[in-house]
PDB file of C-alpha atoms in Angstrom:
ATOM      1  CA  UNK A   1      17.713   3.453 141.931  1.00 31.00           C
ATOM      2  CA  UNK A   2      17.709   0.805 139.353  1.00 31.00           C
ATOM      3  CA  UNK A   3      20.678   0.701 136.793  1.00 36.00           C
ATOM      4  CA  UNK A   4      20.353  -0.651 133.587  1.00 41.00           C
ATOM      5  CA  UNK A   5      22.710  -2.996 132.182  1.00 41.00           C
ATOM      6  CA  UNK A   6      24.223  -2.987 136.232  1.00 36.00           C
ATOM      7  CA  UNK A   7      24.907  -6.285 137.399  1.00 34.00           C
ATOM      8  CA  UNK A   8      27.026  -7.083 140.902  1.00 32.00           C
ATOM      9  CA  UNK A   9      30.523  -6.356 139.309  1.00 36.00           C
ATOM     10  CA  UNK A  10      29.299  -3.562 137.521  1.00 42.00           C
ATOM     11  CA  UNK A  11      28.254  -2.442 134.010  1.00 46.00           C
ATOM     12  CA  UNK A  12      27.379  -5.774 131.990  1.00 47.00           C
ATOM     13  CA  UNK A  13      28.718  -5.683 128.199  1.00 46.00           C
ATOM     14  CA  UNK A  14      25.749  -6.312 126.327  1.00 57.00           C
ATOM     15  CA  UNK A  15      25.404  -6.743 122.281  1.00 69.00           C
ATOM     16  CA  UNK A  16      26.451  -3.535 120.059  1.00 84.00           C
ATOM     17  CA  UNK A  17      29.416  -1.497 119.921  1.00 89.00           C
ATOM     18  CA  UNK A  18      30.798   2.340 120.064  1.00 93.00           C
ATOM     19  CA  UNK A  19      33.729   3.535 118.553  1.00 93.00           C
ATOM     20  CA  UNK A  20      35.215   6.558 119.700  1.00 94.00           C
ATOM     21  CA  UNK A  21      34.270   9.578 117.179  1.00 95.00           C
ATOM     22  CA  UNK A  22      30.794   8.132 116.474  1.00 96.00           C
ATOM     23  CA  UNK A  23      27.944  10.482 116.715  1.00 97.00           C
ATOM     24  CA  UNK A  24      25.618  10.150 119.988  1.00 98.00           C
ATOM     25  CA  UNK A  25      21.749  10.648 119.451  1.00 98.00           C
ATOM     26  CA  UNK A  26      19.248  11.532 121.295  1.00 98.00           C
ATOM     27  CA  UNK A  27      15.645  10.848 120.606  1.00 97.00           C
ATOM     28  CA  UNK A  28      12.798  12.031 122.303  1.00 96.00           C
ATOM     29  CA  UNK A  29      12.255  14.463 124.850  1.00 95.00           C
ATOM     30  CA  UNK A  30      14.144  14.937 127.538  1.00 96.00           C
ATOM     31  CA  UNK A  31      12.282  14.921 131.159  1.00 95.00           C
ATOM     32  CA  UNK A  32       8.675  14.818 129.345  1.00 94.00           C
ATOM     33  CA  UNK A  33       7.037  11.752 131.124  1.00 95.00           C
ATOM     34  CA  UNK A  34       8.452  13.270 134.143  1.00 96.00           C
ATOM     35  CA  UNK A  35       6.384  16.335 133.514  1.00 95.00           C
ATOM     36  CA  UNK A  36       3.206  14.636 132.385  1.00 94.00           C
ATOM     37  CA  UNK A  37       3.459  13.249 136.073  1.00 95.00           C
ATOM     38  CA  UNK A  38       3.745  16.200 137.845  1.00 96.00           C
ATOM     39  CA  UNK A  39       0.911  17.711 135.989  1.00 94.00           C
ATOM     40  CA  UNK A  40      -1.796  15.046 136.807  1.00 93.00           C
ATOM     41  CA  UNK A  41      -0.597  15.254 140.784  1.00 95.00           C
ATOM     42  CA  UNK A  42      -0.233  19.296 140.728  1.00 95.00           C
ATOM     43  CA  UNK A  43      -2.960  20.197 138.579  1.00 93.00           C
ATOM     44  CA  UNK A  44      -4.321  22.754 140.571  1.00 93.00           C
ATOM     45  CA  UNK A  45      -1.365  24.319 141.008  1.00 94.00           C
ATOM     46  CA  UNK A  46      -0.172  24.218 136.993  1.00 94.00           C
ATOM     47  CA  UNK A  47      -3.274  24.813 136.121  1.00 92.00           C
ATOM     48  CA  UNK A  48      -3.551  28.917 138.394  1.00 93.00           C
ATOM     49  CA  UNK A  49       0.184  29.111 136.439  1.00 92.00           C
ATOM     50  CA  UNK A  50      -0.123  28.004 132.784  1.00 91.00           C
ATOM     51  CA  UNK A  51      -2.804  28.601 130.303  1.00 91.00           C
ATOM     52  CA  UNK A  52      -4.785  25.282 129.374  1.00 89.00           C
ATOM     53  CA  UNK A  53      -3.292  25.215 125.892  1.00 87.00           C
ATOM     54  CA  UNK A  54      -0.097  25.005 127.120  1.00 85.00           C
ATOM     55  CA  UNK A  55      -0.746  22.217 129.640  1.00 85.00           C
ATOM     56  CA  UNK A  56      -2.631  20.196 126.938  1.00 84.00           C
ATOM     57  CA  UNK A  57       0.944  20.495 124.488  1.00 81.00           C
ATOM     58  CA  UNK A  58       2.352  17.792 127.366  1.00 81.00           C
ATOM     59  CA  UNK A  59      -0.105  15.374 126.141  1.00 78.00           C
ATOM     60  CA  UNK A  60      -0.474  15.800 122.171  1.00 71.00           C
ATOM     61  CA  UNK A  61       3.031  14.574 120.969  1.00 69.00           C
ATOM     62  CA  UNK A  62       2.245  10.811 120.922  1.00 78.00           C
ATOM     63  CA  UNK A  63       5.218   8.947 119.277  1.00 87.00           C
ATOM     64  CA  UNK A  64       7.150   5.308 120.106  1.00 91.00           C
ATOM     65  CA  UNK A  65      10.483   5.477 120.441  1.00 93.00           C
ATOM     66  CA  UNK A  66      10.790   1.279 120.944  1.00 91.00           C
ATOM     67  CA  UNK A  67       8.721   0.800 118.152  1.00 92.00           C
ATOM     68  CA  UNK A  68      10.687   2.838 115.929  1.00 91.00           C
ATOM     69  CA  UNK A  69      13.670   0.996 117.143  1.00 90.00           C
ATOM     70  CA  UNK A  70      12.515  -2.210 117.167  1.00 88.00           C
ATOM     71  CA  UNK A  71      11.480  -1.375 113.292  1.00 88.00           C
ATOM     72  CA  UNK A  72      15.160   0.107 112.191  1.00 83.00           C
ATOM     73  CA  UNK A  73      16.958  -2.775 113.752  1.00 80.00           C
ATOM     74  CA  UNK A  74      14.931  -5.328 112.539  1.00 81.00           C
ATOM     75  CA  UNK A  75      15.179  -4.457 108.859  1.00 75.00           C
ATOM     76  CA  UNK A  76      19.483  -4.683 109.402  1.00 71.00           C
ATOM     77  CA  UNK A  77      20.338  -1.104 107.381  1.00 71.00           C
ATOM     78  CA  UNK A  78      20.023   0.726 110.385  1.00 78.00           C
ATOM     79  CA  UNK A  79      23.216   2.792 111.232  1.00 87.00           C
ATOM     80  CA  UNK A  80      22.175   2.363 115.068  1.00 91.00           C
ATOM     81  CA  UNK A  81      25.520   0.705 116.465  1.00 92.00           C
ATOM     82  CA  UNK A  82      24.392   0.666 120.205  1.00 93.00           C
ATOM     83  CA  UNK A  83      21.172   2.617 122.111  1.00 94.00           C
ATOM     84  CA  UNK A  84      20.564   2.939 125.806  1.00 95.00           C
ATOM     85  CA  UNK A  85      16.512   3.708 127.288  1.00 95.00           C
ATOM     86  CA  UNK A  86      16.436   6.565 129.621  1.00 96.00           C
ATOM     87  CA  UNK A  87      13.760   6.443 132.378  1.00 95.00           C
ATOM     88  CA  UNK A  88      14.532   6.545 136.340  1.00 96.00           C
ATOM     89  CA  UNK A  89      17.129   9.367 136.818  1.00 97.00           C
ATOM     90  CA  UNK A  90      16.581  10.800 133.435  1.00 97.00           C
ATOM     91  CA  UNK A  91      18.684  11.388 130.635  1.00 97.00           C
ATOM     92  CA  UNK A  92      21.755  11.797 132.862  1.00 97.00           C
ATOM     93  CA  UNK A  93      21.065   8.631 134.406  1.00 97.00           C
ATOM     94  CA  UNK A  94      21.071   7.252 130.707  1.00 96.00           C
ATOM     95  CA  UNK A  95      24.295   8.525 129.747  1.00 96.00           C
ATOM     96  CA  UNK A  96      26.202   7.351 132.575  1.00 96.00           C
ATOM     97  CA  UNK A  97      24.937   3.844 131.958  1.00 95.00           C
ATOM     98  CA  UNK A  98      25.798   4.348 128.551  1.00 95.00           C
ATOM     99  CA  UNK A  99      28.798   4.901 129.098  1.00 95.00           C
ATOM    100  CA  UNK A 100      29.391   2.230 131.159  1.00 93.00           C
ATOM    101  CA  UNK A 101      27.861  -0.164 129.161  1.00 92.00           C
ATOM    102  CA  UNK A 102      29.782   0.144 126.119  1.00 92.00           C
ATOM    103  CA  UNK A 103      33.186   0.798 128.461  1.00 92.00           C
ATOM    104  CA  UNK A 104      33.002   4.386 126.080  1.00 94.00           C
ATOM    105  CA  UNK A 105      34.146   7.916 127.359  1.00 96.00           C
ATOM    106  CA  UNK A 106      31.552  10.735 126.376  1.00 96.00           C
ATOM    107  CA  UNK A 107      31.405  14.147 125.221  1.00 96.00           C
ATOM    108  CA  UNK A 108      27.718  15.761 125.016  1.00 97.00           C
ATOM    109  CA  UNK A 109      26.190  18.948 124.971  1.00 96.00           C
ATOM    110  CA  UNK A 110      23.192  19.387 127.322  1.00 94.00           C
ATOM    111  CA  UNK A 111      21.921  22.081 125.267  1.00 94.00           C
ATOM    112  CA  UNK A 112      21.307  19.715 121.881  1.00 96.00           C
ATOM    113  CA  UNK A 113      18.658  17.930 123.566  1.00 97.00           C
ATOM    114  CA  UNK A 114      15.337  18.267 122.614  1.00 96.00           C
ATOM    115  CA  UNK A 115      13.005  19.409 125.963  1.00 95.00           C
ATOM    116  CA  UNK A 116       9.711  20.454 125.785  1.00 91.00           C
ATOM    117  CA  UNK A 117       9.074  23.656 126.716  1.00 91.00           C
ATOM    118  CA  UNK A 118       6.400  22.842 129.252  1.00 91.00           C
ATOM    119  CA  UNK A 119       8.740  20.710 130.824  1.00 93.00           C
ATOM    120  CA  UNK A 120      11.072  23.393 130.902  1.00 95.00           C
ATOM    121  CA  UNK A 121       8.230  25.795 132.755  1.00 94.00           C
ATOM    122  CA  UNK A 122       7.512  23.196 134.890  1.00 95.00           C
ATOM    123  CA  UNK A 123      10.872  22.203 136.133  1.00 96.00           C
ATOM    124  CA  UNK A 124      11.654  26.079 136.676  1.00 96.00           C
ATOM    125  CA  UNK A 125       8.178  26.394 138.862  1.00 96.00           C
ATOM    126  CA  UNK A 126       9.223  23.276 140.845  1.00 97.00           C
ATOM    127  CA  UNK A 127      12.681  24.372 140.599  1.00 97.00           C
ATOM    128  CA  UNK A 128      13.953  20.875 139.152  1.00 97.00           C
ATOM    129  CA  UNK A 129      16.518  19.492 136.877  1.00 97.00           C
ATOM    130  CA  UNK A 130      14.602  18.709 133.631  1.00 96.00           C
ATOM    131  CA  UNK A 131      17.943  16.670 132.631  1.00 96.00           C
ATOM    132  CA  UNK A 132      17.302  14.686 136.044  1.00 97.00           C
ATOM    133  CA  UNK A 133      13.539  14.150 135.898  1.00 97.00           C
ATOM    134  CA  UNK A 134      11.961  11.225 134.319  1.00 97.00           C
ATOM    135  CA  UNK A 135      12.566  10.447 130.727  1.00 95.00           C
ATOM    136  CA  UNK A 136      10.347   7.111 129.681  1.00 92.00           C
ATOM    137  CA  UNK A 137       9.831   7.165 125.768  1.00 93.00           C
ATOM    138  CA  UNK A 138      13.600   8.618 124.969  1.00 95.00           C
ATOM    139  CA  UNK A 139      16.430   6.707 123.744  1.00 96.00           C
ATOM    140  CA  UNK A 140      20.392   7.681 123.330  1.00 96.00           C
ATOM    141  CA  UNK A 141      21.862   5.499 120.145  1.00 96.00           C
ATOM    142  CA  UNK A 142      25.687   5.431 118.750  1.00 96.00           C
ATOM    143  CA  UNK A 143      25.733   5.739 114.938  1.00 94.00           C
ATOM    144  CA  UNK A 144      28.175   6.745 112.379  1.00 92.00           C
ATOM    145  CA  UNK A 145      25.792   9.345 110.506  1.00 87.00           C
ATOM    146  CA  UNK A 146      23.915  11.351 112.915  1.00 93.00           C
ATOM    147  CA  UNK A 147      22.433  13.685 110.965  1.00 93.00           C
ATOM    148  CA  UNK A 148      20.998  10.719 108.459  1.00 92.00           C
ATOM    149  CA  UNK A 149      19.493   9.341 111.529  1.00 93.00           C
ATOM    150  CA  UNK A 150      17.986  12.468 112.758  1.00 96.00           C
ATOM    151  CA  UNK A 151      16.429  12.784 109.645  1.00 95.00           C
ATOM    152  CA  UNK A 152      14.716   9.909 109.767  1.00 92.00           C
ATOM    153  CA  UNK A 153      13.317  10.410 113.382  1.00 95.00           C
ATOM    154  CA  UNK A 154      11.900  13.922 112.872  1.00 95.00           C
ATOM    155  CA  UNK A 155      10.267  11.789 109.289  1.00 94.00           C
ATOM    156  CA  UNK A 156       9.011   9.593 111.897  1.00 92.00           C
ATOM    157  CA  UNK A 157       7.690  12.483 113.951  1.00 93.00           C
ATOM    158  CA  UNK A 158      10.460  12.077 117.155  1.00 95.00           C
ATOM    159  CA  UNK A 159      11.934  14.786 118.277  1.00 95.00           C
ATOM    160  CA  UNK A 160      15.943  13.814 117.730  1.00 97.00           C
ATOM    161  CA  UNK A 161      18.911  15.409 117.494  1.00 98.00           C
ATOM    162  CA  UNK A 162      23.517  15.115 117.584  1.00 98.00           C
ATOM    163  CA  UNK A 163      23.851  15.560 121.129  1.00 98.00           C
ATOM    164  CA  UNK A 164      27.862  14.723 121.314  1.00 97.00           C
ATOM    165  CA  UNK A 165      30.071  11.991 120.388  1.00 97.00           C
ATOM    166  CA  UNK A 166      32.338   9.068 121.760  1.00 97.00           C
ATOM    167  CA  UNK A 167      36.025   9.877 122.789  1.00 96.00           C
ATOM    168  CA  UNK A 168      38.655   6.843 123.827  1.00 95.00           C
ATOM    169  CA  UNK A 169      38.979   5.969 127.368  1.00 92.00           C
ATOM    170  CA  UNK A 170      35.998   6.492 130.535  1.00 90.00           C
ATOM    171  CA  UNK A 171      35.476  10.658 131.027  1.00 94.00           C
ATOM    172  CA  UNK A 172      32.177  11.273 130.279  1.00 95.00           C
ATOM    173  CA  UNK A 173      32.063  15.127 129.483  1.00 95.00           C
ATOM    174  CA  UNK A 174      29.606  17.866 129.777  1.00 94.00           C
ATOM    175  CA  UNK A 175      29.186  21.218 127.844  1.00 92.00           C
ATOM    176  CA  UNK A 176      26.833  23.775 128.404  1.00 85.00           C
ATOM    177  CA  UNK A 177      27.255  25.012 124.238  1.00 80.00           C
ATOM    178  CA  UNK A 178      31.082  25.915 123.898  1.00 76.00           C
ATOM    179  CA  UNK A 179      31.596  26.226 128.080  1.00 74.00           C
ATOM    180  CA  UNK A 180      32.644  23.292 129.509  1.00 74.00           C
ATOM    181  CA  UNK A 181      30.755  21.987 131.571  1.00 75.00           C
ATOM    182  CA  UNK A 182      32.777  19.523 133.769  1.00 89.00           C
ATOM    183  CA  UNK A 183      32.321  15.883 133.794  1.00 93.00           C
ATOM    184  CA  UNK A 184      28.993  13.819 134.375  1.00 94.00           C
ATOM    185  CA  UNK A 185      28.453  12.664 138.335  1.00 92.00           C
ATOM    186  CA  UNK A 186      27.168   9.289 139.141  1.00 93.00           C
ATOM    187  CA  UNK A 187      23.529   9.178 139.259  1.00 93.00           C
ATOM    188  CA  UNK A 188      20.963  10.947 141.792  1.00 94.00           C
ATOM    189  CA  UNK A 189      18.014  10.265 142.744  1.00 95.00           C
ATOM    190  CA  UNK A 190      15.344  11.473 140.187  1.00 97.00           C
ATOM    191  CA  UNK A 191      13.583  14.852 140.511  1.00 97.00           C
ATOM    192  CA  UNK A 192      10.126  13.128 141.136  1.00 97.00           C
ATOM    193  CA  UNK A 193      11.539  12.311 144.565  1.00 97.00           C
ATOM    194  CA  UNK A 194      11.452  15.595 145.720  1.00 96.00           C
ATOM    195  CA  UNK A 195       8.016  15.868 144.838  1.00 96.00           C
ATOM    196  CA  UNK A 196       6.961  13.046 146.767  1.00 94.00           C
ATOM    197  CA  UNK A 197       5.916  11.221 143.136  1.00 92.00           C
TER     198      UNK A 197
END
């Protein structure tokens, strides 16, 4: 499985920074280009299942995450410290390069991210991790002022919101709302796989 920012001693620094207490975003949504994919090879299937409208809702939100980015840090007032692309692996994938990256320990709340709800249906038909399943089109950034940045996703029309925050040192931490959660694992393979996609 491909690692960003992985090279053969490991994580790679690359340019940015995280301090610890600064606000982690995510924007996007979480495990939606895994879904679309599943839906054009199990049509028939979804389609017996879910009501047409509800299928079609996986292919109207049409937004670019890189563009956005590429737009905020361009024009040097964004408050985006650092960002990591999720894709193979998901979103968990993302974090734990993330984290690895930027040498940063983690503390996140899997509930905060934004999922589709026909992602959601989906991953409970197919009985798959929707925080494991392919996440193309989402980004986690670093920034100071979260909520200021949120803001100006959703005005963008990405789905974004505070999922957690840096702490000192390497645990990367998991919540399910107040429960802890544990800590985050290394990678797995992404849900597609056991699909056959």
């Amino acid at each position: 499985m491909r690692t960003a920012g992985q090279g053969p001693g490991g994580f790679e620094k690359r340019d940015g920074h995280i301090n610890p207490g600064q606000e982690l975003i995510f924007a996007g949504s979480a495990g939606l280009a895994g879904a679309r994919r599943i839906l054009e090879a199990k049509k028939e299937i979804l389609s017996r299942r879910f009501a047409p409208s509800f299928l079609r809702e996986l292919k109207e939100e049409e937004y670019s995450v890189k563009s956005w980015l590429d737009q905020a840090t361009a024009e040097k007032k964004s408050p985006v410290t650092a960002w990591e692309f999720a894709g193979e692996g998901g979103v968990l994938a993302a974090l734990w390069n993330f984290s690895g990256i930027y040498c940063t320990g983690l503390d996140v709340d899997l509930r905060l991210f934004p999922v589709h709800q026909a992602a959601i249906e989906i991953c409970e038909l197919f009985e798959l991790n929707p925080y494991r399943l392919y996440s193309e089109n989402c980004v986690l950034l670093a920034a100071d002022s979260g909520s200021r940045l949120v803001r100006e996703l959703k005005k963008a029309g990405i789905p974004a919101a505070v999922i957690g925050w840096a702490e000192k040192g390497i645990a990367r931490k998991l919540r399910h709302g107040e429960e802890a959660a544990g800590y985050l694992e290394r990678p797995q393979p992404d849900e597609l796989l056991k699909l056959g996609l």
